[in-house]
Amino acid sequence: MSLLEIKNLHVEIEGKKIIKGLDLTINPYEVHALMGPNGSGKSTLSYTIMGHPKYKVTDGDILYNGESILNLGVDERARKGIFLGFQYPMEVSGVSVENFLRTAVEAKEKKDVPILAFHKALNKRVEAMSIPQSFLDRYLNEGFSGGEKKRNEILQMAVLLPKFAVLDEIDSGLDIDALRLVSEGINKLIKEDRLSLLLITHYQRILDYIKPQFVHIMVDGKVVKSGGYELAQQLDKMGYEWVKEE
Amino acid sequence: MSASTIDPLDNVLEQPVDSKYVFRSKKGLNEDIIREISARKQEPSWMLEKRLASYDIFRKKPVPTWGPDLSALNFDEIIFYIRPEDYKAMKWEDVPDAIKKTYDALGIPEAEKKYLAGLVAQYESEAVYTNLKKAWDSKGVLFTDMDSAVKEHPDLVKEYFMTKCVPAADNKFAALHGAVWSGGSFVYVPKGVKVDIPLQTYFRMNTKSSGQFEHTLIIVEPGAEVHYIEGCTAPRYSVSSLHSAVVEIFVKDNARARYTTIQNWSTDVYNLNTKRAIVYENGIMEWVGGSMGSGVTMLYPASILRGKGARAEHLNIAFAGKGQYKDTGAKVILAAPDTSASIISKSISKDGGKSVYRGLVRIGSNATGAKAHVECQSLMLDDKSSVDTIPIIEQLTPQSSVGHEATVGKIDEEQLFYLMSRGISRDDAVALVVRGFIEPIAKELPMGYAVELNRLIQLEMKGA
Ligand SMILES: Nc1ncnc2c1ncn2[C@@H]1O[C@H](COP(=O)(O)OP(=O)(O)OP(=O)(O)O)[C@@H](O)[C@H]1O
Ligand SMILES: [Mg+2]
C-alpha cells in the first residue's frame, strides 16, 4: 500500500483556484522531489497535506496509509506521523525551543514527559546535529537567522520522528556548510528511521546530497512531468520554459 | 450581582434560604459593626478612632464612575466582617465544584485547600516558618500580621498606617478599607538589612488573615532590601463579594523593595484595591503582579518617586475570562530629578472577558532628567473579548523623556497552525502562545509561582 496518495486534488484559497487536479503517489521509504516555478502551488500543496484551514479542498482526496485524512485536524495528522518543514517557520515569542519540543513530544506520546530526562536526551540530539545547545533556550524561531530557522525545522523532525515529511525549501537560505549538515541530518532519518520524503526545492544542489528516486515538476497547480534524478539535472541547465512549452 | 456575570460560580449570598449556609455575620455596614470589629480585636482606642474617621469619609465619598460599572455593588448586601466562630458554620461541601476541581488539578494539599476556600481562618504553622522567623528576629526584621502589629509596634503603625501613603481620603474604597480592615502583613526592615529569602504570606497562613480587607504595610529603611510575596495562584473562594485591600510601601534612600502578588479570587468577587509605594532617593520599587480571578478588578499599583534618582518598575499580567472585567494598570508620579519608571503590562482576554489598561505617568515640573517607558500589550483569544488602553501621560518638564508603546492583537492563527503541525492540540497551542506572551513577566515570578501560573493558564484554556 502506498504511504501517501493524492488523487485529482483541487485546492482553493479565498476563492482562488491554486491546485487544479494534482496526482501524486509516494510509497514507503521513497524520496520524491517536487520542483516548479514560483507561485505554481508547491507550498499550497504542503499546507493542504498538513490541513491548514484556509486551504479548501474542493475536489479529490488525500489518502495516508490508505485512509482519507481530509477530515482530520492539523494536530491529528501530525500525530499520525506527518510532518511539514515550513518554507517560512513561524516565530513564537516567549516559548523556548526546548519547552515547545517537550510539549510536542507529550502530545505525541499522550503522556507527561519528565523534564530532566527529556533535557538530557535533547542535548544529545542537538550535539549529534552540531547545533549549539544555547539554541534550546532561545524563543522559538525568534531572532533566528534564515538558516537557523531551517535547522530548527530539522531538529524538530529529528525529535518527533515522523513517518512522512514534506520539506518546503529546506535548502533555501542555508550556507554551504549548513546545507551539508542539514542534508546529513535528513539522510540519517531516511536511513535509520525510514522516513519518507517529499522534498520541495528550486535547486539541484540539495538533491546531490539527498538522492530522490522521483522528481516531479509542478506548473500552475498540476504535476506536468515526472521522472528520475536526471530530470532535476535537466531543469538546472534549461530552466522551466521547455517544460511549460511541452 | 446579576446571575449572568458570575458564572460558573454562584454568589453564595444569593442562594435560597434553604442553603446549607447558616451565616451569622450581619450584612451591611454601620458604626456598631466597626466598633465590634475593633473591640473583638482588642484594639487601642486610636485605631478605633481612625476606623470611625475613615467610615465618615467613606459615607461622604461617591462611588467612582470613571472605571468599570460598579452600580451593582450594594454595600448593604456585603458582609464586612466574618467572625471567627462563623468559619465553623461553613462546610467543604458548600464550596463550588469548579473551585474544588481547580484545587485538585493544581495538586493542592488538603489542609491548604480549606484555607484557600475560606473555611478556616488559620492554617497549621509550618516548621519552615519557625526557622525563618528566628533568622529574621536576629536581624531586627519584623514580619507579623497587621492586627498584632497594632498592639506590638504602635509607634510605627501610628506613623505609617494610612497616613502619608494611602490616607483614607484617597478614594472611597480606601476609606472603606480604613474602617473595616482586618488581617494582612506588617513588615519592617531596619537600615542596611538585606532580607535574602522572600517574605511570603504563605509562611504565616497560621495567623489570622481574612483576605477580604487585608492591610499590608511594608517599611524598608535606608539601604535595606526586601522581597514580599503575597497571595497564591490557587483560586481563593470567599463568602464575601467585595475585596478591598490596601498596600502601603515605604522605600527609603538607597533601599529596594519588590512586591509580588498573584491574585485569583473566585469570579463573583469585586476586587478593588489601592496599592502604593513612596520611593525616596535612589530607592528602587518593583511591582510584579498577576490578576487571574475576580469578577471586576480595579488595580493600579502606584509608585510615587519622591527622591532624586528613585526608580520604579511595574510588571503586570491581567487575565479576563468569561464575565470578568479587568481594569488594571499602573500609576507613577515622577516627582524628583533623574527618577525613572518602566511599566510593562500584558493582558489576555477570552470568552467575552474585558481587559482595560489604565495608566498614569506624571513627570513633575522639577523632575529634570526623568525617564519613563510604558509598554502595554493585549492579546485577544476570540472575537467576543475586548481590550482597551487608556494611557495618560503628563509631562510637565520638557527635560525628560517618555516612551509609550501599545499593541493589541488577536491570537495569530498561523502561529497556531505551526504549533499544531507538531501534534499539539489547539487548546495546548493557545496555552503555549499565551504562556509565551506573559513569559517576560512570568520569569520574574518565584519558581513555584511561575509553574502554578502556567498550569492555571492551561486550565483556563481548557475552560476548566
Ligand atoms: N494565503 C494566500 N492568499 C492569497 N493567495 C495565496 C495565498 N497563499 C498562496 N497564494 C497564491 O497561490 C499561488 C501559489 O502559491 P504557493 O506559495 O503555493 O507557490 P509556491 O509554488 O510555493 O511558490 P514559491 O516557489 O515562490 O515558494 C500564488 O499565486 C500565491 O500568490
Ligand atoms: Mg513555496
GROMACS .gro file of N, CA, C and O and ligand atoms in nm, chain A residues 13-14 16 18 37-44 55 87 169 202, ligand 1:
model
   95
   13ILE      N    1  -0.789   2.889  -0.237
   13ILE     CA    2  -0.769   2.974  -0.120
   13ILE      C    3  -0.843   3.104  -0.147
   13ILE      O    4  -0.824   3.167  -0.250
   14GLU      N    5  -0.927   3.140  -0.051
   14GLU     CA    6  -1.012   3.259  -0.064
   14GLU      C    7  -1.075   3.268  -0.204
   14GLU      O    8  -1.068   3.371  -0.271
   16LYS      N    9  -0.980   3.147  -0.477
   16LYS     CA   10  -0.888   3.140  -0.591
   16LYS      C   11  -0.838   2.997  -0.608
   16LYS      O   12  -0.790   2.936  -0.513
   18ILE      N   13  -0.593   2.722  -0.685
   18ILE     CA   14  -0.446   2.715  -0.690
   18ILE      C   15  -0.400   2.579  -0.740
   18ILE      O   16  -0.317   2.569  -0.829
   37PRO      N   17   0.813   2.639  -1.090
   37PRO     CA   18   0.834   2.784  -1.082
   37PRO      C   19   0.764   2.847  -0.961
   37PRO      O   20   0.672   2.787  -0.904
   38ASN      N   21   0.805   2.967  -0.927
   38ASN     CA   22   0.742   3.042  -0.817
   38ASN      C   23   0.593   3.052  -0.843
   38ASN      O   24   0.550   3.075  -0.956
   39GLY      N   25   0.516   3.033  -0.738
   39GLY     CA   26   0.372   3.052  -0.749
   39GLY      C   27   0.299   2.937  -0.815
   39GLY      O   28   0.180   2.945  -0.843
   40SER      N   29   0.368   2.825  -0.839
   40SER     CA   30   0.300   2.715  -0.906
   40SER      C   31   0.211   2.635  -0.810
   40SER      O   32   0.129   2.555  -0.854
   41GLY      N   33   0.227   2.657  -0.681
   41GLY     CA   34   0.138   2.591  -0.584
   41GLY      C   35   0.205   2.488  -0.496
   41GLY      O   36   0.138   2.409  -0.429
   42LYS      N   37   0.336   2.488  -0.490
   42LYS     CA   38   0.408   2.386  -0.411
   42LYS      C   39   0.380   2.401  -0.261
   42LYS      O   40   0.347   2.304  -0.193
   43SER      N   41   0.392   2.525  -0.212
   43SER     CA   42   0.365   2.545  -0.068
   43SER      C   43   0.218   2.520  -0.038
   43SER      O   44   0.183   2.467   0.068
   44THR      N   45   0.133   2.558  -0.131
   44THR     CA   46  -0.010   2.533  -0.114
   44THR      C   47  -0.035   2.384  -0.095
   44THR      O   48  -0.110   2.343  -0.007
   55TYR      N   49  -0.691   2.656   0.338
   55TYR     CA   50  -0.680   2.592   0.207
   55TYR      C   51  -0.792   2.490   0.192
   55TYR      O   52  -0.795   2.389   0.259
   87GLN      N   53   0.844   2.647   0.474
   87GLN     CA   54   0.928   2.738   0.395
   87GLN      C   55   0.960   2.862   0.480
   87GLN      O   56   1.072   2.911   0.479
  169GLU      N   57   1.132   2.384   0.071
  169GLU     CA   58   1.251   2.468   0.053
  169GLU      C   59   1.337   2.472   0.178
  169GLU      O   60   1.376   2.577   0.226
  202HIS      N   61   1.407   2.441  -0.523
  202HIS     CA   62   1.434   2.507  -0.651
  202HIS      C   63   1.570   2.467  -0.706
  202HIS      O   64   1.603   2.497  -0.819
  711LIG     N1   65  -0.293   3.298   0.170
  711LIG     C1   66  -0.299   3.326   0.038
  711LIG     N2   67  -0.382   3.423  -0.007
  711LIG     C2   68  -0.389   3.450  -0.138
  711LIG     N3   69  -0.316   3.388  -0.233
  711LIG     C3   70  -0.233   3.291  -0.194
  711LIG     C4   71  -0.221   3.255  -0.056
  711LIG     N4   72  -0.130   3.155  -0.047
  711LIG     C5   73  -0.088   3.130  -0.173
  711LIG     N5   74  -0.149   3.211  -0.260
  711LIG     C6   75  -0.127   3.216  -0.404
  711LIG     O1   76  -0.123   3.083  -0.453
  711LIG     C7   77  -0.026   3.069  -0.554
  711LIG     C8   78   0.068   2.957  -0.518
  711LIG     O2   79   0.145   2.995  -0.406
  711LIG     P1   80   0.247   2.894  -0.338
  711LIG     O3   81   0.301   2.961  -0.218
  711LIG     O4   82   0.180   2.765  -0.317
  711LIG     O5   83   0.358   2.881  -0.451
  711LIG     P2   84   0.498   2.809  -0.448
  711LIG     O6   85   0.496   2.715  -0.561
  711LIG     O7   86   0.526   2.755  -0.315
  711LIG     O8   87   0.596   2.929  -0.483
  711LIG     P3   88   0.747   2.958  -0.433
  711LIG     O9   89   0.834   2.876  -0.521
  711LIG    O10   90   0.766   3.103  -0.463
  711LIG    O11   91   0.758   2.925  -0.289
  711LIG     C9   92   0.042   3.204  -0.565
  711LIG    O12   93  -0.015   3.275  -0.675
  711LIG    C10   94   0.010   3.272  -0.436
  711LIG    O13   95   0.004   3.412  -0.451
   0.00000   0.00000   0.00000
